[in-house]
Short mmCIF file of C-alpha atoms and ligand atoms in Angstrom, two decimals:
data_model
loop_
_atom_site.label_atom_id
_atom_site.label_comp_id
_atom_site.label_asym_id
_atom_site.label_seq_id
_atom_site.Cartn_x
_atom_site.Cartn_y
_atom_site.Cartn_z
CA MET A 1 9.37 63.61 -7.14
CA LYS A 2 7.52 65.85 -4.76
CA LEU A 3 4.18 67.22 -5.95
CA ILE A 4 2.69 70.63 -5.16
CA VAL A 5 -0.76 71.31 -6.54
CA CYS A 6 -1.88 74.95 -6.73
CA LYS A 7 -5.37 76.22 -7.26
CA ASP A 8 -4.52 78.12 -10.43
CA TYR A 9 -1.78 79.48 -12.70
CA GLU A 10 -1.22 82.57 -10.54
CA GLU A 11 -0.65 80.58 -7.37
CA MET A 12 1.63 78.15 -9.20
CA SER A 13 3.68 81.04 -10.56
CA ARG A 14 3.99 82.74 -7.15
CA LYS A 15 5.05 79.54 -5.41
CA ALA A 16 7.52 78.59 -8.12
CA ALA A 17 9.12 82.06 -7.95
CA ALA A 18 9.37 81.77 -4.15
CA MET A 19 11.11 78.40 -4.57
CA VAL A 20 13.58 79.91 -7.01
CA VAL A 21 14.34 82.71 -4.56
CA GLU A 22 14.74 80.26 -1.70
CA SER A 23 17.09 78.14 -3.76
CA ILE A 24 19.26 81.15 -4.69
CA SER A 25 19.44 82.30 -1.09
CA VAL A 26 21.00 79.11 0.26
CA ALA A 27 24.38 79.06 -1.44
CA GLU A 28 27.20 81.27 -2.63
CA GLU A 29 27.80 81.01 -6.38
CA GLN A 30 24.87 79.64 -8.34
CA LEU A 31 24.04 78.63 -11.86
CA ILE A 32 20.34 78.65 -12.66
CA SER A 33 18.33 77.92 -15.77
CA PHE A 34 14.81 78.83 -16.92
CA PRO A 35 12.88 77.66 -19.97
CA GLY A 36 10.98 79.82 -22.43
CA GLY A 37 7.38 79.15 -23.44
CA GLU A 38 4.03 80.08 -21.93
CA THR A 39 4.26 78.29 -18.59
CA PRO A 40 7.04 80.27 -16.85
CA LEU A 41 5.87 83.77 -17.83
CA ASP A 42 4.30 84.86 -14.53
CA MET A 43 6.89 83.01 -12.47
CA VAL A 44 9.56 85.08 -14.21
CA LYS A 45 7.62 88.30 -13.56
CA GLU A 46 7.24 87.43 -9.86
CA PHE A 47 10.93 86.56 -9.68
CA VAL A 48 11.93 89.89 -11.26
CA GLU A 49 9.75 91.76 -8.75
CA MET A 50 11.44 90.01 -5.86
CA VAL A 51 14.92 90.73 -7.22
CA ASN A 52 14.04 94.38 -7.80
CA ALA A 53 12.54 94.69 -4.31
CA GLY A 54 15.82 93.42 -2.85
CA THR A 55 14.26 90.21 -1.52
CA VAL A 56 17.02 88.18 -3.14
CA ASP A 57 20.57 89.00 -4.18
CA ILE A 58 21.49 87.58 -7.60
CA SER A 59 24.92 89.18 -7.83
CA ARG A 60 26.62 85.80 -7.40
CA THR A 61 24.16 83.93 -9.61
CA ARG A 62 24.75 83.09 -13.26
CA PHE A 63 21.96 82.31 -15.68
CA VAL A 64 21.92 79.91 -18.61
CA GLN A 65 19.11 79.43 -21.10
CA LEU A 66 17.61 75.94 -21.38
CA ASP A 67 16.88 75.62 -25.08
CA GLU A 68 16.27 77.39 -28.38
CA TRP A 69 14.76 76.88 -31.81
CA VAL A 70 17.54 76.51 -34.38
CA GLY A 71 16.92 79.33 -36.85
CA LEU A 72 15.66 81.91 -34.33
CA GLY A 73 17.70 84.60 -32.64
CA ASP A 74 16.97 86.84 -29.67
CA LYS A 75 15.33 89.46 -31.90
CA ASP A 76 12.88 86.92 -33.29
CA MET A 77 9.40 86.94 -31.90
CA GLY A 78 8.67 83.71 -30.04
CA SER A 79 12.28 82.65 -29.54
CA CYS A 80 13.27 81.47 -26.08
CA ALA A 81 16.11 84.02 -25.99
CA GLN A 82 13.68 86.83 -26.75
CA PHE A 83 11.44 85.59 -23.95
CA ILE A 84 14.37 85.63 -21.52
CA ARG A 85 15.62 89.03 -22.67
CA ILE A 86 12.26 90.79 -22.59
CA ASN A 87 10.77 89.24 -19.47
CA LEU A 88 13.83 88.59 -17.37
CA LEU A 89 17.13 90.26 -18.25
CA SER A 90 15.89 93.65 -19.38
CA ASN A 91 13.59 94.06 -16.36
CA LEU A 92 16.17 93.32 -13.68
CA LYS A 93 17.29 96.31 -11.66
CA TYR A 94 20.22 94.28 -10.33
CA PRO A 95 21.88 92.04 -12.91
CA PHE A 96 23.06 88.46 -12.77
CA LEU A 97 26.78 87.93 -12.32
CA ASP A 98 26.81 86.56 -15.87
CA PHE A 99 24.46 84.92 -18.33
CA PHE A 100 24.50 82.73 -21.42
CA LEU A 101 21.81 83.07 -24.06
CA ILE A 102 21.70 80.53 -26.87
CA ASN A 103 21.97 82.01 -30.35
CA GLY A 104 19.80 79.80 -32.53
CA LEU A 105 20.88 81.89 -35.52
CA ALA A 106 24.61 81.20 -35.10
CA ASP A 107 26.40 80.49 -38.39
CA ASP A 108 28.09 77.58 -36.68
CA ILE A 109 25.40 76.00 -34.50
CA GLN A 110 27.78 73.22 -33.40
CA LYS A 111 30.11 75.87 -32.01
CA GLU A 112 27.15 77.37 -30.15
CA ARG A 113 26.43 73.93 -28.67
CA VAL A 114 30.06 73.60 -27.57
CA GLN A 115 29.94 77.05 -25.94
CA LEU A 116 26.75 76.14 -24.07
CA ASN A 117 28.47 73.01 -22.75
CA GLU A 118 31.56 75.00 -21.81
CA PHE A 119 29.53 77.55 -19.86
CA ILE A 120 27.79 74.80 -17.88
CA ASP A 121 31.07 72.91 -17.36
CA ARG A 122 32.84 76.04 -16.15
CA TYR A 123 30.18 77.31 -13.76
CA GLY A 124 28.03 74.26 -13.14
CA PRO A 125 26.63 71.91 -12.29
CA LEU A 126 23.32 73.74 -12.28
CA SER A 127 22.13 74.69 -8.82
CA LEU A 128 18.60 74.95 -10.12
CA SER A 129 16.89 73.92 -13.33
CA VAL A 130 13.35 75.21 -13.87
CA LEU A 131 11.54 73.28 -16.58
CA GLY A 132 8.28 73.16 -18.46
CA ILE A 133 6.89 70.02 -20.07
CA GLY A 134 5.98 69.56 -23.72
CA LEU A 135 2.89 67.66 -24.87
CA ASN A 136 5.12 64.71 -25.76
CA GLY A 137 6.91 64.93 -22.39
CA HIS A 138 9.91 66.83 -23.69
CA LEU A 139 12.16 68.81 -21.34
CA GLY A 140 13.75 71.71 -23.18
CA PHE A 141 14.10 70.14 -26.61
CA ASN A 142 14.93 66.71 -25.29
CA GLU A 143 12.32 65.10 -27.51
CA ASP A 144 10.90 61.61 -27.20
CA GLY A 145 13.58 59.04 -27.93
CA VAL A 146 16.39 61.27 -26.61
CA ASP A 147 19.52 59.70 -25.15
CA PHE A 148 19.36 60.23 -21.37
CA ASP A 149 23.17 60.33 -21.34
CA SER A 150 23.40 63.51 -23.42
CA ASP A 151 24.82 66.93 -22.72
CA ALA A 152 23.95 69.93 -24.92
CA HIS A 153 22.91 68.82 -28.39
CA ILE A 154 21.04 69.68 -31.56
CA ILE A 155 18.03 67.51 -32.15
CA PRO A 156 15.28 67.17 -34.78
CA LEU A 157 12.00 68.58 -33.51
CA SER A 158 9.26 66.01 -32.98
CA GLU A 159 6.03 66.18 -34.95
CA THR A 160 4.21 67.19 -31.74
CA THR A 161 6.56 70.12 -31.23
CA LYS A 162 6.18 71.20 -34.86
CA GLN A 163 2.42 71.19 -34.43
CA VAL A 164 2.47 73.43 -31.37
CA MET A 165 5.18 75.84 -32.55
CA GLY A 166 2.53 78.00 -34.21
CA LYS A 167 1.47 79.30 -30.81
CA TYR A 168 4.86 80.99 -30.37
CA PHE A 169 5.46 82.47 -33.81
CA ASP A 170 4.27 82.52 -37.41
CA ARG A 171 6.79 81.07 -39.77
CA GLU A 172 6.55 80.51 -43.47
CA ARG A 173 9.34 78.00 -43.14
CA THR A 174 8.93 75.24 -40.59
CA LEU A 175 11.81 74.92 -38.18
CA GLU A 176 13.36 71.48 -38.03
CA TYR A 177 15.83 71.47 -35.12
CA GLY A 178 16.20 72.55 -31.54
CA ILE A 179 19.33 73.16 -29.48
CA THR A 180 19.04 72.20 -25.85
CA GLN A 181 20.77 71.41 -22.60
CA GLY A 182 20.90 67.64 -22.30
CA ILE A 183 19.23 65.31 -19.82
CA LYS A 184 22.61 64.62 -18.19
CA GLN A 185 22.99 68.33 -17.35
CA ILE A 186 19.40 68.60 -16.11
CA MET A 187 19.79 65.50 -13.94
CA ALA A 188 23.03 66.90 -12.48
CA ALA A 189 21.15 69.98 -11.21
CA LYS A 190 21.00 70.14 -7.42
CA LYS A 191 17.34 71.05 -7.61
CA VAL A 192 14.76 70.73 -10.37
CA ILE A 193 11.39 72.47 -10.54
CA LEU A 194 9.01 71.15 -13.20
CA MET A 195 6.09 73.50 -13.88
CA ALA A 196 2.85 72.46 -15.58
CA SER A 197 -0.33 74.42 -16.15
CA GLY A 198 -3.57 73.67 -17.96
CA GLU A 199 -5.71 70.65 -18.73
CA HIS A 200 -3.83 69.97 -21.97
CA LYS A 201 -0.79 69.00 -19.86
CA ALA A 202 -2.70 66.61 -17.55
CA ARG A 203 -2.19 63.39 -19.49
CA ILE A 204 1.50 63.80 -20.17
CA LEU A 205 2.20 65.02 -16.64
CA ALA A 206 0.58 61.88 -15.22
CA LYS A 207 2.71 59.72 -17.53
CA ALA A 208 5.86 61.56 -16.52
CA PHE A 209 5.04 61.46 -12.83
CA SER A 210 3.86 57.91 -12.38
CA GLY A 211 4.39 56.01 -15.63
CA PRO A 212 7.47 53.97 -16.44
CA VAL A 213 10.79 55.81 -16.77
CA THR A 214 11.37 55.80 -20.50
CA ASN A 215 12.85 58.07 -23.12
CA ALA A 216 9.49 57.84 -24.90
CA VAL A 217 8.41 60.32 -22.18
CA PRO A 218 11.63 62.24 -21.46
CA ALA A 219 10.25 64.00 -18.34
CA SER A 220 9.79 60.59 -16.67
CA VAL A 221 13.55 60.59 -16.06
CA LEU A 222 12.90 63.13 -13.29
CA GLN A 223 11.50 60.27 -11.18
CA ARG A 224 15.19 59.37 -10.71
CA HIS A 225 16.13 62.86 -9.49
CA ASP A 226 16.33 63.04 -5.72
CA ASN A 227 15.41 66.73 -5.42
CA CYS A 228 12.71 67.37 -7.99
CA VAL A 229 9.53 69.30 -7.26
CA VAL A 230 6.60 69.19 -9.65
CA ILE A 231 4.45 72.27 -9.28
CA ALA A 232 1.16 72.15 -11.16
CA ASP A 233 -2.18 73.87 -11.17
CA THR A 234 -5.32 71.79 -10.54
CA ASP A 235 -6.03 71.44 -14.26
CA ALA A 236 -2.61 70.00 -15.05
CA ALA A 237 -2.72 67.81 -11.95
CA LYS A 238 -6.12 66.35 -12.84
CA GLU A 239 -4.86 62.88 -13.77
CA LEU A 240 -2.32 62.51 -11.00
C1 LIG B 301 8.65 74.30 -25.60
C2 LIG B 301 10.07 74.52 -25.09
C3 LIG B 301 10.26 74.01 -23.68
C4 LIG B 301 9.01 74.31 -22.92
C5 LIG B 301 7.93 73.41 -23.42
C6 LIG B 301 6.55 73.75 -22.90
O1 LIG B 301 8.66 73.84 -26.91
N1 LIG B 301 11.04 73.92 -25.93
O2 LIG B 301 11.39 74.57 -23.08
O3 LIG B 301 9.21 74.11 -21.54
O4 LIG B 301 7.91 73.36 -24.83
O5 LIG B 301 6.12 74.97 -23.41
P1 LIG B 301 4.88 75.78 -22.87
O6 LIG B 301 5.26 76.27 -21.50
O7 LIG B 301 4.72 76.90 -23.85
O8 LIG B 301 3.74 74.84 -22.84
#
């Protein structure tokens, strides 16, 4: 894993967006993936600006969403699909060749999982996977204890994830499951960018970066990826 430490969130976002653009520019057809959540927000905005300014051509690039809360659709506040629609897709002046958004409200969620796998099988492997890290080290919804040999799956949310979900949306009913690309698909990506911002991520980032590779800290698996860049602000990088 290569480490880039930035002075703050803004610099991290700018550099990550530049890396995404650079990665898209090197090949013909591409399949890229972004997460939802707080961390990638400004990176996505920077990326959109570069696309709209003509700095990068995404007409041969497909997009696939990383993960979603089972029970939330793209109209639901705080869903990953809503994040992608509002901040990315609807702001692009020039569209992606194609995209796949996960419908966490699908009547048949197993069918949705199969379709996510099919999209990645058809157009993948991923050229680029941009990731955030959860407080328990999750990647997407690959929660602690996940099978590293998994493709897209539906997984019970960890207690840690349930505790932090309140920052994304208010729900009377607690959500119990996530649907996510699997570790196998993330590890097959030609390039991985792991973003981390804020002091609250410092401990888990250090574990992922230099602790043992274990499914108790899913992000530690990235130590085995030969083209993974960790981009963090100084607060998140504090314990590295
Ligand atoms: C969320 C999402 C992940 C995200 C991670 C960190 O629960 N499932 O895709 O990367 O946790 O989120 P945040 O960037 O909001 O800290």
